mmCIF file of C-alpha atoms and ligand atoms in Angstrom:
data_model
loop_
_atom_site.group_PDB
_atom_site.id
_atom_site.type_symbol
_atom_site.label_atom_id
_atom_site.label_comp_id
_atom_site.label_asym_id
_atom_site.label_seq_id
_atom_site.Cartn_x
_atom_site.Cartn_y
_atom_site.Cartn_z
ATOM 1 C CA UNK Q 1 12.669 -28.752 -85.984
ATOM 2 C CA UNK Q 2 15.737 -30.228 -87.626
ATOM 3 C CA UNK Q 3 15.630 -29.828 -91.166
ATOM 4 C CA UNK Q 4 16.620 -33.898 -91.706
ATOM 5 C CA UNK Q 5 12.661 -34.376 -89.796
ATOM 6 C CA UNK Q 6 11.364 -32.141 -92.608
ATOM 7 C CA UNK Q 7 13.038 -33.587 -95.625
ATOM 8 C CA UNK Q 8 12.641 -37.062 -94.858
ATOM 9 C CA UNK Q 9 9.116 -36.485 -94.062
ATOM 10 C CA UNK Q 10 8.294 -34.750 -97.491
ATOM 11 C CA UNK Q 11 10.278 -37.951 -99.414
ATOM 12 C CA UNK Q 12 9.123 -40.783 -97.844
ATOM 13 C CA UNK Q 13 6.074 -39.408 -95.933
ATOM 14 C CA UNK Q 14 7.031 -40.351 -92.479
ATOM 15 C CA UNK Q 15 10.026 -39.259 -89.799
ATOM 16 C CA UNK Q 16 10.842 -40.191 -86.356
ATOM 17 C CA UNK Q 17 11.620 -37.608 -84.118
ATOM 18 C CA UNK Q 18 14.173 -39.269 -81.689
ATOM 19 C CA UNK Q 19 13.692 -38.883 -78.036
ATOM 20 C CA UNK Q 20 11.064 -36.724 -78.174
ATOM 21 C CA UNK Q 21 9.927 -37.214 -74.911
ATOM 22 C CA UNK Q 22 11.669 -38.377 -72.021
ATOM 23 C CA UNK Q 23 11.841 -41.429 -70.422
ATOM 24 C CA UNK Q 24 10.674 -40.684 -66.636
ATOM 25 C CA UNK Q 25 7.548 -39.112 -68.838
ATOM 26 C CA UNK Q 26 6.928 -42.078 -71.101
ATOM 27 C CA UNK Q 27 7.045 -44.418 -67.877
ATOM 28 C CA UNK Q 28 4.791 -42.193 -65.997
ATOM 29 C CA UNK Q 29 2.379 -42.409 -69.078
ATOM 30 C CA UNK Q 30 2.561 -46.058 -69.525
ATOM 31 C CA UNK Q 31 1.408 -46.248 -65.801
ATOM 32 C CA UNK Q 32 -1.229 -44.119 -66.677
ATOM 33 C CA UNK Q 33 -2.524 -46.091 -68.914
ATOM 34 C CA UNK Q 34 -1.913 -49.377 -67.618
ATOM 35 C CA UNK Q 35 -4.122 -47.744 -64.801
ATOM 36 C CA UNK Q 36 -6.726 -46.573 -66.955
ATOM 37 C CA UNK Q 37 -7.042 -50.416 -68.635
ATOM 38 C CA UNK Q 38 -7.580 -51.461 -65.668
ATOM 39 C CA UNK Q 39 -10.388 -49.464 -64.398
ATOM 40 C CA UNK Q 40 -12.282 -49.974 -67.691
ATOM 41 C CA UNK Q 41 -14.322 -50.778 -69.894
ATOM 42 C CA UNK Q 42 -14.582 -48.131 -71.781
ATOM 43 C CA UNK Q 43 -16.997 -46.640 -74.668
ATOM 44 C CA UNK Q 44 -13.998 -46.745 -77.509
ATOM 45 C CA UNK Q 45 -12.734 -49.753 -76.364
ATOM 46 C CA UNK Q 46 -11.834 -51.906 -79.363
ATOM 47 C CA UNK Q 47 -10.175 -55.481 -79.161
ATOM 48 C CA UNK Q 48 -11.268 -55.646 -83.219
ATOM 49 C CA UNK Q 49 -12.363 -58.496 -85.108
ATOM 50 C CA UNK Q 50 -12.951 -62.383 -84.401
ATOM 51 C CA UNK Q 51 -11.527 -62.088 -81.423
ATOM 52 C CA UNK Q 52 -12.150 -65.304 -79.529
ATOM 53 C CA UNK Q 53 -11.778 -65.672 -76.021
ATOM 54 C CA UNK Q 54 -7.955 -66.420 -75.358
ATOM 55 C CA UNK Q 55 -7.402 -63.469 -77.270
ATOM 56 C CA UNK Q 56 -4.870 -61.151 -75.719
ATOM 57 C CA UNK Q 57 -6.675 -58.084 -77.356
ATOM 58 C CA UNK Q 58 -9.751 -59.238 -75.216
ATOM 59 C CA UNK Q 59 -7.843 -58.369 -71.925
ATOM 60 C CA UNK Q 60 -5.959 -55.172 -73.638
ATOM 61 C CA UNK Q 61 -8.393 -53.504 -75.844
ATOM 62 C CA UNK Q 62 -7.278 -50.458 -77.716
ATOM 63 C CA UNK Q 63 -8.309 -47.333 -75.739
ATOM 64 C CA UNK Q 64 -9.657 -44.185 -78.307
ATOM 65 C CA UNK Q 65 -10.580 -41.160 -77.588
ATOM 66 C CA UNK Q 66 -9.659 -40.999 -74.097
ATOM 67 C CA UNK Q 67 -8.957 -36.746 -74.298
ATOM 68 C CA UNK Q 68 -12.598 -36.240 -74.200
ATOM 69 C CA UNK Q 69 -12.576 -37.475 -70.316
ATOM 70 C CA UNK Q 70 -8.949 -38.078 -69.285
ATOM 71 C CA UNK Q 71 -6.873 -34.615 -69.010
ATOM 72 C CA UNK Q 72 -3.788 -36.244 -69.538
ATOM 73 C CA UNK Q 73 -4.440 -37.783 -72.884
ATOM 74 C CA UNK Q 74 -5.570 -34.092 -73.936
ATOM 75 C CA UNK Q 75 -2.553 -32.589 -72.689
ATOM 76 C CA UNK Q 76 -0.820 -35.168 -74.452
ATOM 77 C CA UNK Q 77 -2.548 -34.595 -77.611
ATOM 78 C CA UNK Q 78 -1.874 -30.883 -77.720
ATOM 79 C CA UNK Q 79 1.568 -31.030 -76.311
ATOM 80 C CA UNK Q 80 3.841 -28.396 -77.450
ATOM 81 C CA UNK Q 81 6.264 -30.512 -79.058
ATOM 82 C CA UNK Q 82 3.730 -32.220 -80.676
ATOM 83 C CA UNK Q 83 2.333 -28.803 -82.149
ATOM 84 C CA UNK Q 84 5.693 -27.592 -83.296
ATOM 85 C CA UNK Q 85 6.783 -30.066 -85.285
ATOM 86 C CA UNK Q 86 3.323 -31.054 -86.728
ATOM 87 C CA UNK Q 87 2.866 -27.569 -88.116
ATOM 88 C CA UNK Q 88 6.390 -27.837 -89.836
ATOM 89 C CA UNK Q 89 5.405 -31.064 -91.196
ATOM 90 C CA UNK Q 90 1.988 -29.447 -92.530
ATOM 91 C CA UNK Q 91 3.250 -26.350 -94.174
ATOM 92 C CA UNK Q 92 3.720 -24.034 -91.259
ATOM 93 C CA UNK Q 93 -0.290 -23.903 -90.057
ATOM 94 C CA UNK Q 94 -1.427 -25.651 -87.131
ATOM 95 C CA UNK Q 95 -3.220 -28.740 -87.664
ATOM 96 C CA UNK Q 96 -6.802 -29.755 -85.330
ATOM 97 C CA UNK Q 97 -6.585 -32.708 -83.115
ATOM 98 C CA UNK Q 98 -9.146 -34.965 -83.789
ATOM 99 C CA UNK Q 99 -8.439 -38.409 -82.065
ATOM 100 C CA UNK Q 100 -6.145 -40.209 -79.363
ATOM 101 C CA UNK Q 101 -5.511 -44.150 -79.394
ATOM 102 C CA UNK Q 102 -3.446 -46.155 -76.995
ATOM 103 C CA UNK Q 103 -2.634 -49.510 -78.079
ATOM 104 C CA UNK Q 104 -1.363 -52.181 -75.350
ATOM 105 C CA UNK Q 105 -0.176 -54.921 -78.021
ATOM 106 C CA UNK Q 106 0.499 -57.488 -75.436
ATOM 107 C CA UNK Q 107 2.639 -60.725 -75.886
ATOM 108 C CA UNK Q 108 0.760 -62.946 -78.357
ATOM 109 C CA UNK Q 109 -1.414 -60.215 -79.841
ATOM 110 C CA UNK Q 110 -2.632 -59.421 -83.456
ATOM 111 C CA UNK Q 111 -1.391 -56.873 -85.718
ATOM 112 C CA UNK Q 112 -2.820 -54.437 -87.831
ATOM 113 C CA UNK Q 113 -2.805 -54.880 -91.644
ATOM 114 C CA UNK Q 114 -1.548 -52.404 -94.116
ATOM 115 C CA UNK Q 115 -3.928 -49.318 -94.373
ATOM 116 C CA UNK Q 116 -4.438 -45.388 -95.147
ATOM 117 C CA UNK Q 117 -5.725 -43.639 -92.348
ATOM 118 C CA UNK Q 118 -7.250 -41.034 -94.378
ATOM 119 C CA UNK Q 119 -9.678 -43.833 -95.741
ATOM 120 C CA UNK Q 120 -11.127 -43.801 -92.434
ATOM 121 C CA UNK Q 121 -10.579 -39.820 -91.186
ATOM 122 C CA UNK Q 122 -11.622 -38.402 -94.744
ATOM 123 C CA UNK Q 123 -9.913 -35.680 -93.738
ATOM 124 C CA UNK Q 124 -10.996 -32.715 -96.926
ATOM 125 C CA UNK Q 125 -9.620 -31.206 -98.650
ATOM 126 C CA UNK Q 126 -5.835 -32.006 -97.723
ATOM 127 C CA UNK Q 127 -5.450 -35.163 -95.809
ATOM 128 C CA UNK Q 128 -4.363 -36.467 -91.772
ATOM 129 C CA UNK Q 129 -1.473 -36.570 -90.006
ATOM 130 C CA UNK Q 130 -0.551 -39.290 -86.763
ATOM 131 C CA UNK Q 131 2.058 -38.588 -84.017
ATOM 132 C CA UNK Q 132 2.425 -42.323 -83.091
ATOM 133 C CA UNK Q 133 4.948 -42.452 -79.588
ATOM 134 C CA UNK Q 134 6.634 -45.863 -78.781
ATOM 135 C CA UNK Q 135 5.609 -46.691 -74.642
ATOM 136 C CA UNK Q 136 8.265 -49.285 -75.065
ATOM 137 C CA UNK Q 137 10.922 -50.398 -77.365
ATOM 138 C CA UNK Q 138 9.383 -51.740 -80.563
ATOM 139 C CA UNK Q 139 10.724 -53.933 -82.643
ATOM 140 C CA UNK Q 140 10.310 -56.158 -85.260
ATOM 141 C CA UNK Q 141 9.414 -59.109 -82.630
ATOM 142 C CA UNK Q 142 7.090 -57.379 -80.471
ATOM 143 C CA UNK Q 143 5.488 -55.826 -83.923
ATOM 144 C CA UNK Q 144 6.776 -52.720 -84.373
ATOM 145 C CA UNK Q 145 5.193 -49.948 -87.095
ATOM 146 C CA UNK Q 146 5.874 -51.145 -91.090
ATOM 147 C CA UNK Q 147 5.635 -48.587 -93.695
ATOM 148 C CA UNK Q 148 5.526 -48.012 -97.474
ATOM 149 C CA UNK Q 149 8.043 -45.055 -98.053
ATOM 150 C CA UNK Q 150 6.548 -42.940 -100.995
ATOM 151 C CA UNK Q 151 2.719 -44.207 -100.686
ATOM 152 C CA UNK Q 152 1.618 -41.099 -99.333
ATOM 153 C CA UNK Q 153 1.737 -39.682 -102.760
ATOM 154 C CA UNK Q 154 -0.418 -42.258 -103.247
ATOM 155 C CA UNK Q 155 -4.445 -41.983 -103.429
ATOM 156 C CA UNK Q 156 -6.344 -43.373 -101.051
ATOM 157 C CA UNK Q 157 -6.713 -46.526 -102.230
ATOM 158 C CA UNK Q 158 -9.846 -49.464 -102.851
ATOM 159 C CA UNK Q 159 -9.639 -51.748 -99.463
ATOM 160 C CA UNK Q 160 -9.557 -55.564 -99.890
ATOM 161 C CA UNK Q 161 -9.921 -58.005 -97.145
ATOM 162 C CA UNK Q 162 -7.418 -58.685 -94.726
ATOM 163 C CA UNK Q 163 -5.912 -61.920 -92.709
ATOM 164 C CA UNK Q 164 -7.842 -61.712 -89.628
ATOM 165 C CA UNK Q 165 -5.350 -64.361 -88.113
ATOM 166 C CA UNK Q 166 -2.787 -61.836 -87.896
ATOM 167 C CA UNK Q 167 -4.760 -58.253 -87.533
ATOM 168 C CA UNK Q 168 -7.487 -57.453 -85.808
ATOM 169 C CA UNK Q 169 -8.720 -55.174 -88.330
ATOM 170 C CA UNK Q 170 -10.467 -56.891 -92.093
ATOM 171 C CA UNK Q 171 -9.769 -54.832 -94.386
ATOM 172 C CA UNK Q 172 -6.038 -54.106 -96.437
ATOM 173 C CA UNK Q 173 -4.749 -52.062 -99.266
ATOM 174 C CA UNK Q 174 -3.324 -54.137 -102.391
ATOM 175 C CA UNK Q 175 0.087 -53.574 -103.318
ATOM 176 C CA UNK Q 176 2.349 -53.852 -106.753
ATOM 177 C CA UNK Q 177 4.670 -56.867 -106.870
ATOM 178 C CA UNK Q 178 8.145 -56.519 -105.040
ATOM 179 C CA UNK Q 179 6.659 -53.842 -103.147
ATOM 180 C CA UNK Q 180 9.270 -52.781 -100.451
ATOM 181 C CA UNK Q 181 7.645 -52.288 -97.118
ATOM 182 C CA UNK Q 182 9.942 -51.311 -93.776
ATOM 183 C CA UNK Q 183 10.184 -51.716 -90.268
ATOM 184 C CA UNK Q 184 10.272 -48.535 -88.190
ATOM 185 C CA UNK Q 185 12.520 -49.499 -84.984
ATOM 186 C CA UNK Q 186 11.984 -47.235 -82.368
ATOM 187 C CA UNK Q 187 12.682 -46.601 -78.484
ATOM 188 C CA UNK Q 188 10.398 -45.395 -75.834
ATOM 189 C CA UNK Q 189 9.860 -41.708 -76.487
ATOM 190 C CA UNK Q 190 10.581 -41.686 -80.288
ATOM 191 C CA UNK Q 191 7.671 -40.280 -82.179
ATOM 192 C CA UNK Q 192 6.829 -41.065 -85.590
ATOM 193 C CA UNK Q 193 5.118 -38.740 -87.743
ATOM 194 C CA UNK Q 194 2.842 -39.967 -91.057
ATOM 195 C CA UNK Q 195 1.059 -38.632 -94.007
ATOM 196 C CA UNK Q 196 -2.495 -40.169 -93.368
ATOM 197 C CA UNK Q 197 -2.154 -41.742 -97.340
ATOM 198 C CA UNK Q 198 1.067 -43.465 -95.969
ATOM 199 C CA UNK Q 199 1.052 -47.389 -96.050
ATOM 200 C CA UNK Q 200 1.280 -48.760 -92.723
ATOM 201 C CA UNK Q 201 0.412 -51.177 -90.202
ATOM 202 C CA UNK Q 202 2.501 -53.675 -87.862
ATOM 203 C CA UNK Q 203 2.935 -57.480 -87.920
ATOM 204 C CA UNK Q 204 1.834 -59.486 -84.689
ATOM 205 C CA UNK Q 205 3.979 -59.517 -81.244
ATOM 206 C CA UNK Q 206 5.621 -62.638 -80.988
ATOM 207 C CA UNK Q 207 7.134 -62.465 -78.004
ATOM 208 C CA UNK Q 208 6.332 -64.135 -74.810
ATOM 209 C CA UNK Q 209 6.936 -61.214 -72.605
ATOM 210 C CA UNK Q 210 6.855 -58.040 -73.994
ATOM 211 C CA UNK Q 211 4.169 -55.644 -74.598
ATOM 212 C CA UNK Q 212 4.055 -53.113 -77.298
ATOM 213 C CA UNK Q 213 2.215 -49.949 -76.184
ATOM 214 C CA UNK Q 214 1.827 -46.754 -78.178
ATOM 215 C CA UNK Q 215 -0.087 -43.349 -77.668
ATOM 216 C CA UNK Q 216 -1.134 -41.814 -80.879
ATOM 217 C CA UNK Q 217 -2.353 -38.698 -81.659
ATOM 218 C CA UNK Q 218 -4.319 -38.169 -85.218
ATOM 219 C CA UNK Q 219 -4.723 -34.445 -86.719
ATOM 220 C CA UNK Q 220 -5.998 -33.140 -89.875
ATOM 221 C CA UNK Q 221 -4.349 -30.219 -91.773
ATOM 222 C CA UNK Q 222 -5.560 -26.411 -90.856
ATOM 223 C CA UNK Q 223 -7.242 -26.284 -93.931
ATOM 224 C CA UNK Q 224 -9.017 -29.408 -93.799
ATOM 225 C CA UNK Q 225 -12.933 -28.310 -93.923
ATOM 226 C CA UNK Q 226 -14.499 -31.595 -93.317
ATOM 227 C CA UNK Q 227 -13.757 -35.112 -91.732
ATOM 228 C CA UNK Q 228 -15.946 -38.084 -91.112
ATOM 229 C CA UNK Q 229 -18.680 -38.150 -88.082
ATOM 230 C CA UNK Q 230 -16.708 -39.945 -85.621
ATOM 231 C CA UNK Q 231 -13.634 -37.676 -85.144
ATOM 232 C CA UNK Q 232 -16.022 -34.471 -84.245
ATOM 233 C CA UNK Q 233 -15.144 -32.459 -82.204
ATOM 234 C CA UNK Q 234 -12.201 -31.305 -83.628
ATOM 235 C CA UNK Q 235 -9.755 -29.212 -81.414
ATOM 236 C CA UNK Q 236 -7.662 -26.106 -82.298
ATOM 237 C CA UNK Q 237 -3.985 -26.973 -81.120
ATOM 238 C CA UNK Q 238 -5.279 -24.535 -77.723
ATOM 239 C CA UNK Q 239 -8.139 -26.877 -76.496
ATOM 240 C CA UNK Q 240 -10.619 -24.945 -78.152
ATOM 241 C CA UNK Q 241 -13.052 -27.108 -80.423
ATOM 242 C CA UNK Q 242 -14.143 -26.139 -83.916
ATOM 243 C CA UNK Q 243 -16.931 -26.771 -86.416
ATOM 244 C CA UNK Q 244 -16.468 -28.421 -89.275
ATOM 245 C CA UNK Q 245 -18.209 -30.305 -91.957
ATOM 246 C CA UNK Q 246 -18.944 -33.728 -91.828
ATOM 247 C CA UNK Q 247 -17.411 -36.096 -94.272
ATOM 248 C CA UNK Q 248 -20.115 -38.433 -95.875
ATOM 249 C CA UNK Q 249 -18.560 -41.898 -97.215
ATOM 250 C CA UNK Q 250 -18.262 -43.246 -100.924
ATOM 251 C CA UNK Q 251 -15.552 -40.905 -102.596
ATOM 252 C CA UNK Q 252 -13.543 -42.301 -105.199
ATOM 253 C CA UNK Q 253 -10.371 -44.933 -104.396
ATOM 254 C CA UNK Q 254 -7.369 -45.899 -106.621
ATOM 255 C CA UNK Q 255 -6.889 -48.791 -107.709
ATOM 256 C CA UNK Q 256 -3.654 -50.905 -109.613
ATOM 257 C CA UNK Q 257 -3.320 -51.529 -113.350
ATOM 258 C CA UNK Q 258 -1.431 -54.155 -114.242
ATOM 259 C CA UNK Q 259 2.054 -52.210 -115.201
ATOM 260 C CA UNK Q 260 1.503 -50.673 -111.823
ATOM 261 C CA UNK Q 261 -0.570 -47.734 -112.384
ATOM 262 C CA UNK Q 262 -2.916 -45.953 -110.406
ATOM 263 C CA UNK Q 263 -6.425 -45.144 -111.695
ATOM 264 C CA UNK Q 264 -9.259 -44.453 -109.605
ATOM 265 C CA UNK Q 265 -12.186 -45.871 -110.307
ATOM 266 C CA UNK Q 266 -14.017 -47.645 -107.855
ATOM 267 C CA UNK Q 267 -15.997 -46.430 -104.929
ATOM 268 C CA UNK Q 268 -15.804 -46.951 -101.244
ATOM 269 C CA UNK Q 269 -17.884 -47.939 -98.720
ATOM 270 C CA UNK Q 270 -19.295 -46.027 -96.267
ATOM 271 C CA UNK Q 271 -17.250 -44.116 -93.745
ATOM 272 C CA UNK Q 272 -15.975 -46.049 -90.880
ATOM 273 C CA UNK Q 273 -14.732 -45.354 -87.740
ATOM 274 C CA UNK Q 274 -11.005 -45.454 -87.458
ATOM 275 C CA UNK Q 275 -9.772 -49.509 -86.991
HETATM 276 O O1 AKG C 1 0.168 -49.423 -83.728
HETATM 277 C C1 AKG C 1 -0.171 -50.151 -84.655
HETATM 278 O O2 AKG C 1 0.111 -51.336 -84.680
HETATM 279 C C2 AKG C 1 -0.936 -49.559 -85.798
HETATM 280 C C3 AKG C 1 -1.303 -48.131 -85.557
HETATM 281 C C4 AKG C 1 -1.937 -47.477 -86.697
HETATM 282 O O3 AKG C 1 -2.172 -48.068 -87.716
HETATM 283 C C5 AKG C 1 -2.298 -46.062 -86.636
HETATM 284 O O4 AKG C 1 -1.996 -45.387 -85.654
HETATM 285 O O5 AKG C 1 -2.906 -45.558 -87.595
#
C-alpha cells in the first residue's frame, strides 16, 4: 500500500485507490452483472422507497448479497487486493466480509442521502469498513459518491428523515451549518475505501444516458465481536465463515448542540437492514 492511501485515510476517513482493478476486469464484471439483473428477481433486491412505477430503480434494483450464490461476487469480495489494503487501513488485522451490493444507478435514478453505515452494520466494538469500485466513470452528473471528510471521528449519529424525491432511502444524518461535503470523482476501477462513521451518500443521476454502477464490498474490523442480524454470516478474508454475536438495535446516537457539539443522547431505532 502507498503510504499517501494510509494517511489520507486516517485524516479524512476515506481514500481512493486508483486503478485498482483493470479495465478488461471491470467490463467483464459490469457484464456480469448486467447479466445477473437480467435474470432476476432476486431475494435482496431493493429499488427502496416510494418508488412509483416509472421509476428507473424499479427496472435496476440494487442487487445485495449476491456472494452467498454467485462465485464471482465472493471472489470479488475477498479479492486479494481488496484484503491487502483493507487490513492496512484497519490496523494491520484482517477484517470479515460481511455484505456485497451492486448498484445500477441508471439515467434518471434517485440518490442516496447522507448516512453512517455503521448505523445500520452495528459493527462492535470498532466499527465497518466499504470497498466501493466505480463500474463506470462517476461523476458529479451521473451522481457520483459525496463525503464528509473528518465525520468518521464522528459518532454515529440520531437519523432524521430524508427527501425521498431525490434518495431512495428515508432516513439522513443532520449536519452543522456550512458543513463542507465533497464529490469523490472516480474512473472505472478506482476503489474507494470508508470508515463506516464516514458521511456519505450520492446526489441523483441526471443524465440521459449514462448509468452509474458500483460493486461494494462492506467488512467489519477483526476485532469486531458482534454486528446486526442481517449481515450473518460473516466471512474470514479465506471464505471461511465465523460466529459472531448478534447486534440488537437501540444504542445510543449523537446528536448537535447548537455551537456545534456532539452529545449523545438520544436512542435509535431498531436495527435495520443496510439501505
Ligand atoms: O452508491 C451510492 O450511491 C451509495 C452507496 C453507499 O452509500 C454505500 O455503499 O454505503
Amino acid at each position: 500500500m502507498t503510504e499517501p492511501l494510509l494517511a489520507r485515510f486516517t485524516a479524512d476517513g476515506y481514500a481512493v485507490a486508483h486503478g485498482l482493478f483493470d479495465l478488461e476486469e471491470v467490463d467483464r464484471l459490469r457484464d456480469h452483472f448486467m447479466g445477473l439483473r437480467r435474470r432476476g428477481p432476486y431475494a435482496d433486491d431493493l429499488a427502496g422507497v416510494r418508488a412509483d412505477r416509472r421509476d428507473p430503480l424499479r427496472r435496476y434494483p440494487r442487487l445485495a448479497q449476491m456472494h452467498r450464490w454467485d462465485d464471482t461476487s465472493l471472489r470479488w469480495l475477498l479479492d486479494v487486493r481488496l484484503r491487502s489494503r483493507l487490513s492496512e487501513l484497519a490496523g494491520g488485522a484482517d477484517p470479515y466480509a460481511v455484505q456485497t451490493m451492486f448498484y445500477f444507478k441508471p439515467p434518471g435514478s434517485r440518490g442516496q442521502a447522507l448516512h453512517q453505515d455503521n448505523f445500520y452494520l452495528r459493527a462492535e466494538p470498532g466499527t465497518c469498513l466499504a470497498a466501493w469500485m466505480a463500474v463506470d466513470a462517476a461523476d458529479e452528473a451521473n451522481g457520483c459518491m459525496q463525503v464528509v471528510p473528518g465525520s468518521h471521528r464522528w459518532p454515529v449519529l440520531c437519523t432524521t428523515g430524508a427527501d425521498t424525491t431525490v434518495s431512495f432511502t428515508d432516513v439522513t444524518v443532520p449536519l452543522p451549518a456550512n458543513q463542507k461535503v465533497v464529490p469523490v470523482l472516480m474512473n472505472a476501477g478506482d476503489v474507494l475505501f470508508f470508515n463506516g462513521s464516514l458521511v456519505h451518500g450520492s446526489a441523483p443521476n441526471s443524465t440521459t444516458d449514462r448509468f452509474r454502477r458500483a460493486l461494494i464490498g462492506h467488512y467489519i474490523q477483526g476485532d469486531a465481536r458482534q454486528v446486526a442480524e442481517y449481515y450473518h454470516p460473516a466471512l474470514r478474508m479465506d471464505g471461511t465463515p465465523l460466529r459472531l454475536d448478534i447486534s440488537e438495535g437501540g444504542g445510543a446516537c449523537g446528536e448537535w448542540t447548537p455551537d456545534g457539539g456532539i452529545v449523545n443522547t438520544a436512542r435509535h431505532a431498531v436495527t435495520r437492514k443496510h439501505e
